[in-house]
CSV table of N, CA and C in Angstrom, one decimal:
chain,number,residue,atom,x,y,z
A,1,MET,N,-15.0,-17.5,-17.4
A,1,MET,CA,-14.5,-16.1,-18.0
A,1,MET,C,-13.0,-16.0,-17.5
A,2,ASN,N,-12.1,-15.8,-18.5
A,2,ASN,CA,-10.9,-15.5,-18.4
A,2,ASN,C,-10.3,-14.0,-17.8
A,3,THR,N,-9.7,-14.1,-16.6
A,3,THR,CA,-9.3,-12.7,-16.2
A,3,THR,C,-7.9,-12.3,-16.5
A,4,VAL,N,-7.7,-11.0,-16.9
A,4,VAL,CA,-6.3,-10.5,-17.2
A,4,VAL,C,-5.5,-10.5,-16.0
A,5,SER,N,-5.9,-10.0,-15.0
A,5,SER,CA,-5.2,-9.9,-13.7
A,5,SER,C,-6.0,-10.3,-12.5
A,6,ASP,N,-5.4,-10.8,-11.5
A,6,ASP,CA,-6.3,-11.1,-10.3
A,6,ASP,C,-6.2,-10.0,-9.1
A,7,GLY,N,-5.8,-8.8,-9.7
A,7,GLY,CA,-5.7,-7.7,-9.1
A,7,GLY,C,-4.3,-7.4,-8.6
A,8,GLY,N,-4.2,-6.1,-7.9
A,8,GLY,CA,-2.8,-5.7,-7.6
A,8,GLY,C,-2.6,-5.8,-6.0
A,9,TYR,N,-1.3,-6.5,-5.8
A,9,TYR,CA,-1.0,-6.6,-4.4
A,9,TYR,C,-0.1,-5.6,-3.8
A,10,LEU,N,-0.3,-5.0,-2.7
A,10,LEU,CA,0.6,-4.2,-2.2
A,10,LEU,C,1.4,-4.9,-1.2
A,11,VAL,N,0.7,-5.7,-0.4
A,11,VAL,CA,1.6,-6.6,0.4
A,11,VAL,C,1.0,-8.0,0.6
A,12,ASP,N,1.6,-9.0,0.2
A,12,ASP,CA,1.1,-10.4,0.0
A,12,ASP,C,-0.5,-10.4,-0.1
A,13,SER,N,-1.2,-10.6,0.9
A,13,SER,CA,-2.5,-11.0,0.8
A,13,SER,C,-3.5,-9.6,0.7
A,14,PHE,N,-2.7,-8.5,0.9
A,14,PHE,CA,-3.7,-7.3,1.1
A,14,PHE,C,-3.8,-6.8,-0.5
A,15,ARG,N,-4.9,-7.0,-1.2
A,15,ARG,CA,-5.2,-6.8,-2.6
A,15,ARG,C,-5.4,-5.1,-2.7
A,16,LEU,N,-4.9,-4.5,-3.6
A,16,LEU,CA,-5.1,-3.1,-3.5
A,16,LEU,C,-6.3,-2.9,-4.6
A,17,TYR,N,-6.5,-3.6,-5.5
A,17,TYR,CA,-7.7,-3.5,-6.4
A,17,TYR,C,-8.0,-4.8,-7.0
A,18,LYS,N,-9.5,-4.7,-7.5
A,18,LYS,CA,-10.1,-6.1,-7.9
A,18,LYS,C,-9.6,-6.5,-9.1
A,19,GLU,N,-9.8,-7.5,-9.6
A,19,GLU,CA,-9.3,-8.2,-10.8
A,19,GLU,C,-10.2,-7.5,-12.0
A,20,PHE,N,-9.4,-7.6,-13.1
A,20,PHE,CA,-10.0,-6.8,-14.4
A,20,PHE,C,-10.3,-8.1,-15.4
A,21,ASP,N,-11.5,-7.8,-16.0
A,21,ASP,CA,-11.9,-8.8,-17.0
A,21,ASP,C,-11.2,-8.7,-18.5
A,22,THR,N,-10.6,-7.5,-18.7
A,22,THR,CA,-10.1,-7.3,-20.0
A,22,THR,C,-8.7,-6.7,-19.8
A,23,ALA,N,-7.8,-6.9,-20.7
A,23,ALA,CA,-6.5,-6.2,-20.7
A,23,ALA,C,-6.7,-4.8,-20.8
A,24,ASP,N,-7.8,-4.3,-21.6
A,24,ASP,CA,-8.1,-2.7,-21.7
A,24,ASP,C,-8.5,-2.2,-20.5
A,25,GLN,N,-9.4,-2.8,-19.6
A,25,GLN,CA,-9.8,-2.4,-18.4
A,25,GLN,C,-8.6,-2.2,-17.4
A,26,PHE,N,-7.5,-3.3,-17.4
A,26,PHE,CA,-6.4,-3.2,-16.6
A,26,PHE,C,-5.4,-1.9,-17.1
A,27,GLU,N,-5.3,-1.9,-18.3
A,27,GLU,CA,-4.4,-0.9,-18.9
A,27,GLU,C,-5.0,0.6,-18.4
A,28,LYS,N,-6.2,0.9,-18.5
A,28,LYS,CA,-6.9,1.9,-18.1
A,28,LYS,C,-6.6,2.4,-16.7
A,29,PHE,N,-6.8,1.3,-15.9
A,29,PHE,CA,-6.4,1.4,-14.5
A,29,PHE,C,-5.1,1.9,-14.1
A,30,ALA,N,-4.3,1.0,-14.9
A,30,ALA,CA,-2.7,1.2,-14.6
A,30,ALA,C,-2.3,2.5,-15.0
A,31,ASP,N,-2.9,3.1,-16.2
A,31,ASP,CA,-2.6,4.5,-16.7
A,31,ASP,C,-3.2,5.5,-15.7
A,32,PHE,N,-4.3,5.2,-15.2
A,32,PHE,CA,-4.8,6.3,-14.1
A,32,PHE,C,-4.0,6.2,-12.9
A,33,PHE,N,-3.5,5.2,-12.5
A,33,PHE,CA,-2.8,4.9,-11.3
A,33,PHE,C,-1.5,5.6,-11.4
A,34,ASP,N,-0.8,5.5,-12.6
A,34,ASP,CA,0.4,6.2,-12.8
A,34,ASP,C,0.4,7.6,-13.0
A,35,ASP,N,-0.6,8.1,-13.9
A,35,ASP,CA,-0.8,9.3,-14.2
A,35,ASP,C,-1.0,10.3,-12.9
A,36,ASN,N,-1.5,9.6,-12.0
A,36,ASN,CA,-2.1,10.5,-10.7
A,36,ASN,C,-1.2,10.1,-9.5
A,37,ASP,N,-0.2,9.5,-9.8
A,37,ASP,CA,0.8,9.3,-8.7
A,37,ASP,C,0.2,8.5,-7.5
A,38,LEU,N,-0.8,7.6,-7.8
A,38,LEU,CA,-1.4,7.1,-6.6
A,38,LEU,C,-0.6,6.0,-5.7
A,39,GLU,N,0.6,5.7,-6.5
A,39,GLU,CA,1.5,4.6,-5.4
A,39,GLU,C,1.8,5.4,-4.4
A,40,GLU,N,2.4,6.7,-4.4
A,40,GLU,CA,2.7,7.5,-3.4
A,40,GLU,C,1.7,7.7,-2.4
A,41,VAL,N,0.4,7.9,-3.0
A,41,VAL,CA,-0.9,8.2,-2.0
A,41,VAL,C,-1.2,7.1,-1.4
A,42,THR,N,-1.2,5.9,-2.1
A,42,THR,CA,-1.6,4.7,-1.5
A,42,THR,C,-0.4,4.3,-0.2
A,43,MET,N,0.6,4.4,-0.6
A,43,MET,CA,1.7,4.1,0.3
A,43,MET,C,1.6,4.9,1.5
A,44,LYS,N,1.3,6.3,1.4
A,44,LYS,CA,1.2,7.1,2.6
A,44,LYS,C,-0.1,6.7,3.5
A,45,GLU,N,-1.2,6.6,2.7
A,45,GLU,CA,-2.5,6.0,3.5
A,45,GLU,C,-2.2,4.8,4.1
A,46,VAL,N,-1.6,3.6,3.6
A,46,VAL,CA,-1.2,2.4,4.5
A,46,VAL,C,-0.5,2.7,5.5
A,47,SER,N,0.7,3.5,5.5
A,47,SER,CA,1.6,3.9,6.4
A,47,SER,C,0.9,4.6,7.7
A,48,ASP,N,-0.2,5.4,7.3
A,48,ASP,CA,-0.9,6.1,8.3
A,48,ASP,C,-1.5,5.1,9.0
A,49,TRP,N,-2.4,4.1,8.4
A,49,TRP,CA,-3.0,3.1,9.0
A,49,TRP,C,-2.2,2.2,9.9
A,50,VAL,N,-1.0,1.8,9.4
A,50,VAL,CA,-0.2,1.1,10.2
A,50,VAL,C,0.2,1.9,11.5
A,51,LYS,N,0.5,3.0,11.5
A,51,LYS,CA,0.8,3.9,12.6
A,51,LYS,C,-0.4,4.0,13.6
A,52,LYS,N,-1.5,4.4,12.9
A,52,LYS,CA,-2.8,4.3,13.9
A,52,LYS,C,-2.9,3.0,14.6
A,53,CYS,N,-2.8,1.8,14.0
A,53,CYS,CA,-2.7,0.6,14.6
A,53,CYS,C,-1.8,0.3,15.7
A,54,PHE,N,-0.7,0.7,15.4
A,54,PHE,CA,0.5,0.7,16.3
A,54,PHE,C,0.2,1.4,17.5
A,55,ASP,N,-0.3,2.9,17.3
A,55,ASP,CA,-0.7,3.7,18.5
A,55,ASP,C,-1.7,2.9,19.3
A,56,LYS,N,-2.8,2.4,18.6
A,56,LYS,CA,-3.8,1.8,19.3
A,56,LYS,C,-3.5,0.6,20.1
A,57,ALA,N,-2.5,-0.1,19.6
A,57,ALA,CA,-2.0,-1.3,20.4
A,57,ALA,C,-1.3,-1.0,21.7
A,58,GLN,N,-0.8,0.3,21.8
A,58,GLN,CA,-0.1,0.9,22.8
A,58,GLN,C,1.3,-0.1,23.2
A,59,VAL,N,2.0,-0.2,22.1
A,59,VAL,CA,3.2,-1.0,22.2
A,59,VAL,C,4.2,-0.1,22.9
A,60,THR,N,4.8,-0.5,24.0
A,60,THR,CA,5.9,0.1,24.5
A,60,THR,C,7.3,-0.8,24.7
A,61,LEU,N,8.0,-0.5,23.9
A,61,LEU,CA,9.3,-1.2,23.9
A,61,LEU,C,10.5,-0.1,23.9
A,62,PRO,N,11.5,-0.3,24.3
A,62,PRO,CA,12.6,0.6,24.3
A,62,PRO,C,13.3,0.5,22.9
A,63,LEU,N,12.7,0.3,22.0
A,63,LEU,CA,13.2,0.2,20.8
A,63,LEU,C,12.7,1.0,19.6
A,64,SER,N,13.4,1.2,18.7
A,64,SER,CA,12.7,1.8,17.4
A,64,SER,C,12.0,0.9,16.6
A,65,ILE,N,10.9,1.0,16.3
A,65,ILE,CA,10.2,-0.1,15.2
A,65,ILE,C,9.6,0.8,13.9
A,66,TYR,N,10.3,0.0,13.0
A,66,TYR,CA,10.1,0.5,11.6
A,66,TYR,C,9.0,0.0,10.7
A,67,PHE,N,8.5,0.6,10.0
A,67,PHE,CA,7.5,0.1,8.9
A,67,PHE,C,8.0,0.6,7.6
A,68,ARG,N,8.4,-0.3,6.7
A,68,ARG,CA,8.8,0.0,5.1
A,68,ARG,C,8.4,-0.9,4.3
A,69,PHE,N,8.2,-0.2,3.2
A,69,PHE,CA,7.4,-1.2,1.9
A,69,PHE,C,8.8,-1.7,1.2
A,70,THR,N,8.6,-2.8,0.9
A,70,THR,CA,9.8,-3.7,0.1
A,70,THR,C,10.2,-2.7,-0.9
A,71,ASP,N,11.7,-2.7,-1.2
A,71,ASP,CA,12.2,-2.0,-2.2
A,71,ASP,C,12.1,-0.4,-2.0
A,72,GLU,N,11.7,0.0,-0.8
A,72,GLU,CA,11.8,1.5,-0.7
A,72,GLU,C,12.8,1.8,0.3
A,73,VAL,N,13.3,3.0,0.1
A,73,VAL,CA,14.6,3.4,0.8
A,73,VAL,C,14.0,4.0,2.2
A,74,ASN,N,13.0,4.7,2.3
A,74,ASN,CA,12.5,5.5,3.5
A,74,ASN,C,11.6,4.5,4.4
A,75,ALA,N,11.7,4.5,5.6
A,75,ALA,CA,10.9,3.9,6.5
A,75,ALA,C,10.2,4.8,7.6
A,76,LEU,N,9.1,4.4,8.1
A,76,LEU,CA,8.5,5.3,9.0
A,76,LEU,C,8.7,4.6,10.4
A,77,ASN,N,9.0,5.4,11.4
A,77,ASN,CA,9.4,5.0,12.7
A,77,ASN,C,8.2,5.0,13.3
A,78,LEU,N,7.7,3.9,13.7
A,78,LEU,CA,6.3,4.0,14.3
A,78,LEU,C,6.3,4.3,15.7
A,79,VAL,N,7.5,4.5,16.4
A,79,VAL,CA,7.5,5.3,17.9
A,79,VAL,C,7.3,6.5,17.7
A,80,THR,N,8.2,7.2,16.8
A,80,THR,CA,8.2,8.8,16.7
A,80,THR,C,7.2,9.3,15.6
A,81,GLY,N,6.8,8.4,14.6
A,81,GLY,CA,6.1,8.9,13.4
A,81,GLY,C,6.6,9.6,12.4
A,82,LYS,N,8.0,9.6,12.5
A,82,LYS,CA,8.7,10.3,11.5
A,82,LYS,C,9.5,9.4,10.5
């Protein structure tokens, strides 16, 4: 079976969604994703998860540590949460 897409990757090996068997399935998903602004929602959820992991690790450095998606302007300061 040939697949149209092996999924969408948000960060290297972190697959955001499953593979699609047909171009129609992929197109429907892409339209739904775009129409509902799910890129912003997904980025917020992943950022919140990274912050929770950072807090749980109890990292204490006298530096600001930032998390940012590639090609995005804004970054999350993991120390302050802003």
